[in-house]
Amino acid sequence: MSIFWNIWIVGLTLVCLALVVWGLFANRKVAIKDDEEPENRTTGHVYDGIEEYDNPLPKWWFQLFIGTLVFTALYLAWYPGLGSFPGIGGWTSANQLEREHEKAREVQDEIFGAYTQMSIEELAQDNGAMKIGVRLFANNCAVCHGADGGGNYGFPNLTDKDWLYGGTPEKIKETLLHGRAGNMPPWGPIIGEPNVLAVTEYVLSLSGREHNKAQLEQGGKVFQQNCAACHGADGKGNQTLGAPNLTDEVWLYDGSREGIAQSVRGGRANVMPAQKDMLQEEKIHLLAAYVYSLSLDL
């Protein structure tokens, strides 16, 4: 804060307080003495037949105002209310926030402490833990994966057995902690539009869907040369790379002929942010158990 604004705030605050004190004591006295003019004890103000008496504030009311002024003086001395003066109490909003966080951490440690000693498989069967897990999921994951974990366009369905990076408890927790970054490059400029269409027909054939057999051989060649490195020679994917299985009916994006062609032509890029800096590891451990539980009944 500059010197000008520091002086401005301090000066304005003290002047306002001084005016309040002056106004309070100035109205403590009356202008008309009852013993001098016993028949004239009003201020002369009349409204709708009602005359205003010239009486001071009641003593208790006056003392109440004095109490507020004393409180104001103590408050401004203890807290930083006068410009850059830090206050003798040393209070800051940052320190207050840290204390509140510390209290919250103590409560969370008490709640989550017992759960950290349990395995993810055990937690997935614990009703109390899952009640907390569903709220963690709703607050942190549902916006992308849906309230029921069923996924959205471009966001994986967590309720099936199809996992891009693996669905074991350890892999799920790893995904939550460190996030994932999936990237399929655009192949259109590299292989050309005819080969985009040919490889699309080949991909359709991998899941047993209707396809153009005339383009199958050429599409297979293009697939082996450019796609098999990630998706595997048989198209069943690679969880190490997060490359999806192309032989089932599960599609992260549009699985129609046009949608597959667009994925090949323009590529896809997906990022799941790491949660380790947003959630404490105790919460992530519980959240991983909830995500793991979503596909247990299948």
mmCIF file of C-alpha atoms in Angstrom:
data_model
loop_
_atom_site.group_PDB
_atom_site.id
_atom_site.type_symbol
_atom_site.label_atom_id
_atom_site.label_comp_id
_atom_site.label_asym_id
_atom_site.label_seq_id
_atom_site.Cartn_x
_atom_site.Cartn_y
_atom_site.Cartn_z
ATOM 1 C CA MET A 1 0.000 0.000 0.000
ATOM 2 C CA SER A 2 1.376 3.442 -0.947
ATOM 3 C CA ILE A 3 2.027 6.133 1.678
ATOM 4 C CA PHE A 4 -0.826 8.262 0.274
ATOM 5 C CA TRP A 5 -3.454 5.553 0.646
ATOM 6 C CA ASN A 6 -2.088 4.572 4.035
ATOM 7 C CA ILE A 7 -2.484 8.157 5.308
ATOM 8 C CA TRP A 8 -5.871 8.459 3.596
ATOM 9 C CA ILE A 9 -7.312 5.354 5.286
ATOM 10 C CA VAL A 10 -5.885 6.152 8.725
ATOM 11 C CA GLY A 11 -6.986 9.784 8.535
ATOM 12 C CA LEU A 12 -10.479 9.040 7.262
ATOM 13 C CA THR A 13 -11.027 6.371 9.927
ATOM 14 C CA LEU A 14 -9.878 8.570 12.802
ATOM 15 C CA VAL A 15 -11.818 11.627 11.583
ATOM 16 C CA CYS A 16 -15.011 9.570 11.321
ATOM 17 C CA LEU A 17 -14.504 8.246 14.859
ATOM 18 C CA ALA A 18 -13.863 11.759 16.163
ATOM 19 C CA LEU A 19 -17.072 13.019 14.532
ATOM 20 C CA VAL A 20 -19.027 10.174 16.100
ATOM 21 C CA VAL A 21 -17.630 11.013 19.541
ATOM 22 C CA TRP A 22 -18.396 14.723 19.060
ATOM 23 C CA GLY A 23 -21.941 13.997 17.901
ATOM 24 C CA LEU A 24 -22.559 11.709 20.847
ATOM 25 C CA PHE A 25 -21.393 14.190 23.506
ATOM 26 C CA ALA A 26 -22.912 17.200 21.743
ATOM 27 C CA ASN A 27 -26.341 15.621 22.021
ATOM 28 C CA ARG A 28 -25.766 14.696 25.630
ATOM 29 C CA LYS A 29 -26.709 18.260 26.694
ATOM 30 C CA VAL A 30 -30.047 20.013 26.233
ATOM 31 C CA ALA A 31 -30.507 23.571 25.007
ATOM 32 C CA ILE A 32 -33.568 24.311 27.156
ATOM 33 C CA LYS A 33 -33.398 24.305 30.945
ATOM 34 C CA ASP A 34 -36.563 23.093 32.634
ATOM 35 C CA ASP A 35 -36.079 25.419 35.617
ATOM 36 C CA GLU A 36 -35.708 28.486 33.363
ATOM 37 C CA GLU A 37 -38.603 27.765 31.038
ATOM 38 C CA PRO A 38 -40.810 25.162 32.682
ATOM 39 C CA GLU A 39 -43.591 25.697 30.135
ATOM 40 C CA ASN A 40 -41.325 25.377 27.139
ATOM 41 C CA ARG A 41 -39.494 22.031 27.146
ATOM 42 C CA THR A 42 -39.816 21.237 23.415
ATOM 43 C CA THR A 43 -37.477 21.860 20.522
ATOM 44 C CA GLY A 44 -40.174 23.612 18.560
ATOM 45 C CA HIS A 45 -40.486 20.737 16.065
ATOM 46 C CA VAL A 46 -44.080 19.674 15.532
ATOM 47 C CA TYR A 47 -45.244 16.948 13.197
ATOM 48 C CA ASP A 48 -48.856 15.866 12.872
ATOM 49 C CA GLY A 49 -49.598 17.408 16.247
ATOM 50 C CA ILE A 50 -46.713 15.650 17.965
ATOM 51 C CA GLU A 51 -44.135 17.856 19.679
ATOM 52 C CA GLU A 52 -40.497 16.866 20.035
ATOM 53 C CA TYR A 53 -39.147 17.184 23.548
ATOM 54 C CA ASP A 54 -35.595 18.377 24.085
ATOM 55 C CA ASN A 55 -34.393 15.478 26.246
ATOM 56 C CA PRO A 56 -30.944 13.869 26.340
ATOM 57 C CA LEU A 57 -30.343 10.208 25.510
ATOM 58 C CA PRO A 58 -31.177 7.804 28.324
ATOM 59 C CA LYS A 59 -28.136 7.045 30.433
ATOM 60 C CA TRP A 60 -28.067 3.343 29.510
ATOM 61 C CA TRP A 61 -28.266 4.184 25.822
ATOM 62 C CA PHE A 62 -25.432 6.714 26.111
ATOM 63 C CA GLN A 63 -23.282 4.167 27.955
ATOM 64 C CA LEU A 64 -24.011 1.587 25.261
ATOM 65 C CA PHE A 65 -22.638 3.965 22.629
ATOM 66 C CA ILE A 66 -19.559 4.553 24.793
ATOM 67 C CA GLY A 67 -19.083 0.771 24.948
ATOM 68 C CA THR A 68 -19.147 0.494 21.154
ATOM 69 C CA LEU A 69 -16.506 3.218 20.872
ATOM 70 C CA VAL A 70 -14.272 1.435 23.368
ATOM 71 C CA PHE A 71 -14.726 -1.804 21.418
ATOM 72 C CA THR A 72 -13.845 0.027 18.184
ATOM 73 C CA ALA A 73 -10.629 1.393 19.690
ATOM 74 C CA LEU A 74 -9.592 -2.044 20.964
ATOM 75 C CA TYR A 75 -10.479 -3.679 17.645
ATOM 76 C CA LEU A 76 -8.420 -1.211 15.618
ATOM 77 C CA ALA A 77 -5.496 -1.713 17.998
ATOM 78 C CA TRP A 78 -5.635 -5.524 17.856
ATOM 79 C CA TYR A 79 -6.495 -6.077 14.189
ATOM 80 C CA PRO A 80 -4.986 -4.458 11.056
ATOM 81 C CA GLY A 81 -7.672 -1.820 10.466
ATOM 82 C CA LEU A 82 -5.563 1.343 10.177
ATOM 83 C CA GLY A 83 -3.761 1.378 6.851
ATOM 84 C CA SER A 84 -0.549 -0.635 6.928
ATOM 85 C CA PHE A 85 -0.568 -0.931 10.725
ATOM 86 C CA PRO A 86 -0.470 -4.734 11.305
ATOM 87 C CA GLY A 87 -2.224 -4.659 14.681
ATOM 88 C CA ILE A 88 -0.701 -5.827 17.944
ATOM 89 C CA GLY A 89 -2.475 -9.186 17.713
ATOM 90 C CA GLY A 90 -0.553 -10.224 14.583
ATOM 91 C CA TRP A 91 -3.729 -11.449 12.852
ATOM 92 C CA THR A 92 -3.708 -11.970 9.074
ATOM 93 C CA SER A 93 -6.231 -13.583 6.768
ATOM 94 C CA ALA A 94 -3.546 -16.013 5.563
ATOM 95 C CA ASN A 95 -2.845 -17.164 9.128
ATOM 96 C CA GLN A 96 -6.555 -17.497 9.817
ATOM 97 C CA LEU A 97 -7.008 -19.589 6.667
ATOM 98 C CA GLU A 98 -4.117 -21.840 7.640
ATOM 99 C CA ARG A 99 -5.603 -22.374 11.102
ATOM 100 C CA GLU A 100 -8.954 -23.279 9.564
ATOM 101 C CA HIS A 101 -7.218 -25.696 7.209
ATOM 102 C CA GLU A 102 -5.399 -27.250 10.134
ATOM 103 C CA LYS A 103 -8.687 -27.778 11.979
ATOM 104 C CA ALA A 104 -10.193 -29.325 8.854
ATOM 105 C CA ARG A 105 -7.182 -31.628 8.460
ATOM 106 C CA GLU A 106 -7.546 -32.799 12.051
ATOM 107 C CA VAL A 107 -11.199 -33.666 11.454
ATOM 108 C CA GLN A 108 -10.368 -35.397 8.175
ATOM 109 C CA ASP A 109 -7.531 -37.362 9.750
ATOM 110 C CA GLU A 110 -9.977 -38.627 12.327
ATOM 111 C CA ILE A 111 -12.540 -39.585 9.677
ATOM 112 C CA PHE A 112 -10.200 -41.036 7.068
ATOM 113 C CA GLY A 113 -7.513 -42.389 9.388
ATOM 114 C CA ALA A 114 -9.215 -45.742 9.920
ATOM 115 C CA TYR A 115 -9.884 -46.172 6.200
ATOM 116 C CA THR A 116 -6.239 -45.692 5.184
ATOM 117 C CA GLN A 117 -5.393 -48.929 7.016
ATOM 118 C CA MET A 118 -7.836 -50.890 4.844
ATOM 119 C CA SER A 119 -7.154 -52.142 1.329
ATOM 120 C CA ILE A 120 -9.108 -50.773 -1.617
ATOM 121 C CA GLU A 121 -10.851 -54.139 -2.030
ATOM 122 C CA GLU A 122 -11.983 -54.055 1.614
ATOM 123 C CA LEU A 123 -13.161 -50.469 1.364
ATOM 124 C CA ALA A 124 -15.225 -51.299 -1.725
ATOM 125 C CA GLN A 125 -17.278 -53.652 0.455
ATOM 126 C CA ASP A 126 -17.643 -51.207 3.374
ATOM 127 C CA ASN A 127 -20.972 -49.341 3.304
ATOM 128 C CA GLY A 128 -19.758 -46.517 5.537
ATOM 129 C CA ALA A 129 -16.693 -45.909 3.391
ATOM 130 C CA MET A 130 -18.744 -45.987 0.190
ATOM 131 C CA LYS A 131 -21.149 -43.355 1.534
ATOM 132 C CA ILE A 132 -18.173 -41.016 1.807
ATOM 133 C CA GLY A 133 -16.808 -42.241 -1.527
ATOM 134 C CA VAL A 134 -19.981 -41.389 -3.430
ATOM 135 C CA ARG A 135 -19.818 -37.802 -2.134
ATOM 136 C CA LEU A 136 -16.151 -37.501 -3.085
ATOM 137 C CA PHE A 137 -17.004 -38.771 -6.551
ATOM 138 C CA ALA A 138 -19.947 -36.377 -6.917
ATOM 139 C CA ASN A 139 -17.799 -33.385 -5.917
ATOM 140 C CA ASN A 140 -14.706 -34.191 -7.971
ATOM 141 C CA CYS A 141 -15.458 -36.657 -10.784
ATOM 142 C CA ALA A 142 -19.141 -36.561 -11.745
ATOM 143 C CA VAL A 143 -18.820 -33.425 -13.864
ATOM 144 C CA CYS A 144 -16.853 -35.467 -16.440
ATOM 145 C CA HIS A 145 -17.755 -39.104 -15.797
ATOM 146 C CA GLY A 146 -21.411 -38.554 -14.922
ATOM 147 C CA ALA A 147 -23.174 -38.861 -11.573
ATOM 148 C CA ASP A 148 -23.435 -42.656 -12.001
ATOM 149 C CA GLY A 149 -19.923 -43.050 -13.447
ATOM 150 C CA GLY A 150 -21.419 -43.994 -16.814
ATOM 151 C CA GLY A 151 -19.166 -41.569 -18.681
ATOM 152 C CA ASN A 152 -19.819 -38.978 -21.359
ATOM 153 C CA TYR A 153 -18.600 -38.280 -24.863
ATOM 154 C CA GLY A 154 -14.805 -38.310 -24.553
ATOM 155 C CA PHE A 155 -14.891 -39.388 -20.891
ATOM 156 C CA PRO A 156 -14.625 -43.098 -20.013
ATOM 157 C CA ASN A 157 -17.444 -45.181 -18.584
ATOM 158 C CA LEU A 158 -16.280 -46.378 -15.162
ATOM 159 C CA THR A 159 -19.046 -48.930 -14.661
ATOM 160 C CA ASP A 160 -17.903 -51.500 -17.223
ATOM 161 C CA LYS A 161 -14.869 -53.785 -17.491
ATOM 162 C CA ASP A 162 -13.196 -51.809 -20.262
ATOM 163 C CA TRP A 163 -10.236 -49.834 -18.895
ATOM 164 C CA LEU A 164 -7.810 -47.729 -20.910
ATOM 165 C CA TYR A 165 -4.994 -47.966 -18.352
ATOM 166 C CA GLY A 166 -6.082 -50.943 -16.275
ATOM 167 C CA GLY A 167 -8.846 -51.443 -13.741
ATOM 168 C CA THR A 168 -6.948 -52.980 -10.836
ATOM 169 C CA PRO A 169 -7.134 -51.090 -7.525
ATOM 170 C CA GLU A 170 -3.497 -50.080 -7.893
ATOM 171 C CA LYS A 171 -3.968 -48.738 -11.432
ATOM 172 C CA ILE A 172 -7.105 -46.813 -10.506
ATOM 173 C CA LYS A 173 -5.302 -45.146 -7.612
ATOM 174 C CA GLU A 174 -2.323 -44.396 -9.854
ATOM 175 C CA THR A 175 -4.654 -42.748 -12.357
ATOM 176 C CA LEU A 176 -6.234 -40.603 -9.658
ATOM 177 C CA LEU A 177 -2.914 -39.579 -8.151
ATOM 178 C CA HIS A 178 -0.979 -38.720 -11.294
ATOM 179 C CA GLY A 179 -3.667 -38.203 -13.941
ATOM 180 C CA ARG A 180 -3.529 -39.396 -17.540
ATOM 181 C CA ALA A 181 -2.697 -37.752 -20.843
ATOM 182 C CA GLY A 182 -3.842 -39.654 -23.919
ATOM 183 C CA ASN A 183 -2.958 -38.441 -27.381
ATOM 184 C CA MET A 184 -3.712 -39.960 -30.767
ATOM 185 C CA PRO A 185 -2.052 -37.948 -33.551
ATOM 186 C CA PRO A 186 -4.055 -36.861 -36.605
ATOM 187 C CA TRP A 187 -3.303 -39.356 -39.382
ATOM 188 C CA GLY A 188 -5.194 -37.588 -42.162
ATOM 189 C CA PRO A 189 -2.282 -35.408 -43.326
ATOM 190 C CA ILE A 190 0.090 -38.396 -43.109
ATOM 191 C CA ILE A 191 -1.772 -41.251 -44.814
ATOM 192 C CA GLY A 192 -4.234 -39.293 -46.943
ATOM 193 C CA GLU A 193 -8.021 -39.421 -47.113
ATOM 194 C CA PRO A 194 -8.323 -42.689 -49.146
ATOM 195 C CA ASN A 195 -6.297 -44.547 -46.520
ATOM 196 C CA VAL A 196 -8.322 -42.890 -43.726
ATOM 197 C CA LEU A 197 -11.459 -44.390 -45.204
ATOM 198 C CA ALA A 198 -9.797 -47.753 -45.779
ATOM 199 C CA VAL A 199 -8.486 -48.091 -42.215
ATOM 200 C CA THR A 200 -11.920 -47.062 -40.953
ATOM 201 C CA GLU A 201 -13.441 -50.073 -42.715
ATOM 202 C CA TYR A 202 -10.757 -52.300 -41.231
ATOM 203 C CA VAL A 203 -11.454 -51.003 -37.713
ATOM 204 C CA LEU A 204 -15.164 -51.694 -38.234
ATOM 205 C CA SER A 205 -14.311 -55.274 -39.180
ATOM 206 C CA LEU A 206 -12.334 -55.787 -35.942
ATOM 207 C CA SER A 207 -15.548 -55.678 -33.904
ATOM 208 C CA GLY A 208 -17.503 -57.743 -36.414
ATOM 209 C CA ARG A 209 -19.535 -54.871 -37.776
ATOM 210 C CA GLU A 210 -20.653 -54.304 -41.326
ATOM 211 C CA HIS A 211 -17.813 -52.998 -43.468
ATOM 212 C CA ASN A 212 -16.683 -52.521 -47.053
ATOM 213 C CA LYS A 213 -14.768 -55.683 -47.934
ATOM 214 C CA ALA A 214 -13.209 -54.065 -50.994
ATOM 215 C CA GLN A 215 -11.223 -51.733 -48.736
ATOM 216 C CA LEU A 216 -10.413 -54.319 -46.080
ATOM 217 C CA GLU A 217 -7.031 -55.460 -47.431
ATOM 218 C CA GLN A 218 -5.723 -51.931 -47.936
ATOM 219 C CA GLY A 219 -7.090 -50.847 -44.558
ATOM 220 C CA GLY A 220 -5.341 -53.777 -42.864
ATOM 221 C CA LYS A 221 -2.007 -52.805 -44.381
ATOM 222 C CA VAL A 222 -2.373 -49.201 -43.279
ATOM 223 C CA PHE A 223 -3.403 -50.334 -39.793
ATOM 224 C CA GLN A 224 -0.376 -52.606 -39.359
ATOM 225 C CA GLN A 225 1.986 -49.903 -40.598
ATOM 226 C CA ASN A 226 0.618 -47.003 -38.546
ATOM 227 C CA CYS A 227 -1.781 -48.137 -35.826
ATOM 228 C CA ALA A 228 -0.592 -51.518 -34.553
ATOM 229 C CA ALA A 229 2.287 -49.980 -32.585
ATOM 230 C CA CYS A 230 -0.247 -48.581 -30.096
ATOM 231 C CA HIS A 231 -3.427 -50.616 -30.580
ATOM 232 C CA GLY A 232 -1.668 -53.951 -31.137
ATOM 233 C CA ALA A 233 -1.545 -56.114 -34.242
ATOM 234 C CA ASP A 234 -4.914 -57.612 -33.274
ATOM 235 C CA GLY A 235 -6.433 -54.227 -32.357
ATOM 236 C CA LYS A 236 -7.000 -55.165 -28.720
ATOM 237 C CA GLY A 237 -5.234 -52.113 -27.378
ATOM 238 C CA ASN A 238 -2.394 -51.466 -24.994
ATOM 239 C CA GLN A 239 -3.109 -50.406 -21.406
ATOM 240 C CA THR A 240 0.463 -49.270 -20.913
ATOM 241 C CA LEU A 241 -0.130 -46.533 -23.482
ATOM 242 C CA GLY A 242 -3.835 -46.066 -22.823
ATOM 243 C CA ALA A 243 -4.607 -47.182 -26.397
ATOM 244 C CA PRO A 244 -8.201 -48.478 -26.485
ATOM 245 C CA ASN A 245 -9.358 -51.930 -27.518
ATOM 246 C CA LEU A 246 -10.899 -51.657 -30.993
ATOM 247 C CA THR A 247 -12.423 -55.131 -31.061
ATOM 248 C CA ASP A 248 -15.317 -54.523 -28.658
ATOM 249 C CA GLU A 249 -18.361 -52.256 -28.703
ATOM 250 C CA VAL A 250 -16.970 -49.729 -26.212
ATOM 251 C CA TRP A 251 -16.091 -46.376 -27.738
ATOM 252 C CA LEU A 252 -14.737 -43.327 -25.949
ATOM 253 C CA TYR A 253 -15.844 -41.183 -28.866
ATOM 254 C CA ASP A 254 -18.328 -41.785 -31.655
ATOM 255 C CA GLY A 255 -18.065 -45.421 -32.798
ATOM 256 C CA SER A 256 -19.970 -44.910 -36.039
ATOM 257 C CA ARG A 257 -18.233 -45.067 -39.416
ATOM 258 C CA GLU A 258 -18.114 -41.264 -39.552
ATOM 259 C CA GLY A 259 -16.913 -41.006 -35.961
ATOM 260 C CA ILE A 260 -14.094 -43.512 -36.454
ATOM 261 C CA ALA A 261 -12.996 -41.767 -39.634
ATOM 262 C CA GLN A 262 -12.905 -38.452 -37.781
ATOM 263 C CA SER A 263 -10.770 -39.960 -35.018
ATOM 264 C CA VAL A 264 -8.304 -41.338 -37.575
ATOM 265 C CA ARG A 265 -8.327 -38.171 -39.648
ATOM 266 C CA GLY A 266 -8.108 -35.524 -36.898
ATOM 267 C CA GLY A 267 -6.731 -37.468 -33.929
ATOM 268 C CA ARG A 268 -7.869 -37.260 -30.319
ATOM 269 C CA ALA A 269 -6.385 -35.704 -27.183
ATOM 270 C CA ASN A 270 -7.575 -36.404 -23.659
ATOM 271 C CA VAL A 271 -6.225 -35.187 -20.334
ATOM 272 C CA MET A 272 -7.325 -36.214 -16.862
ATOM 273 C CA PRO A 273 -5.776 -33.870 -14.263
ATOM 274 C CA ALA A 274 -3.759 -35.327 -11.411
ATOM 275 C CA GLN A 275 -5.661 -35.224 -8.128
ATOM 276 C CA LYS A 276 -2.707 -35.527 -5.742
ATOM 277 C CA ASP A 277 -2.403 -31.740 -5.429
ATOM 278 C CA MET A 278 -6.151 -31.225 -5.122
ATOM 279 C CA LEU A 279 -7.135 -34.042 -2.766
ATOM 280 C CA GLN A 280 -5.261 -35.573 0.124
ATOM 281 C CA GLU A 281 -4.018 -39.103 -0.412
ATOM 282 C CA GLU A 282 -6.458 -40.397 2.219
ATOM 283 C CA LYS A 283 -9.352 -39.128 0.111
ATOM 284 C CA ILE A 284 -7.845 -40.519 -3.085
ATOM 285 C CA HIS A 285 -7.492 -43.933 -1.441
ATOM 286 C CA LEU A 286 -11.202 -43.889 -0.582
ATOM 287 C CA LEU A 287 -12.169 -42.473 -3.969
ATOM 288 C CA ALA A 288 -10.212 -45.233 -5.731
ATOM 289 C CA ALA A 289 -12.200 -47.796 -3.745
ATOM 290 C CA TYR A 290 -15.476 -46.209 -4.839
ATOM 291 C CA VAL A 291 -14.444 -46.175 -8.519
ATOM 292 C CA TYR A 292 -13.326 -49.797 -8.190
ATOM 293 C CA SER A 293 -16.716 -50.697 -6.689
ATOM 294 C CA LEU A 294 -18.641 -49.279 -9.660
ATOM 295 C CA SER A 295 -17.833 -52.303 -11.832
ATOM 296 C CA LEU A 296 -17.869 -55.013 -9.150
ATOM 297 C CA ASP A 297 -21.445 -56.134 -9.849
ATOM 298 C CA LEU A 298 -20.841 -56.753 -13.537
#
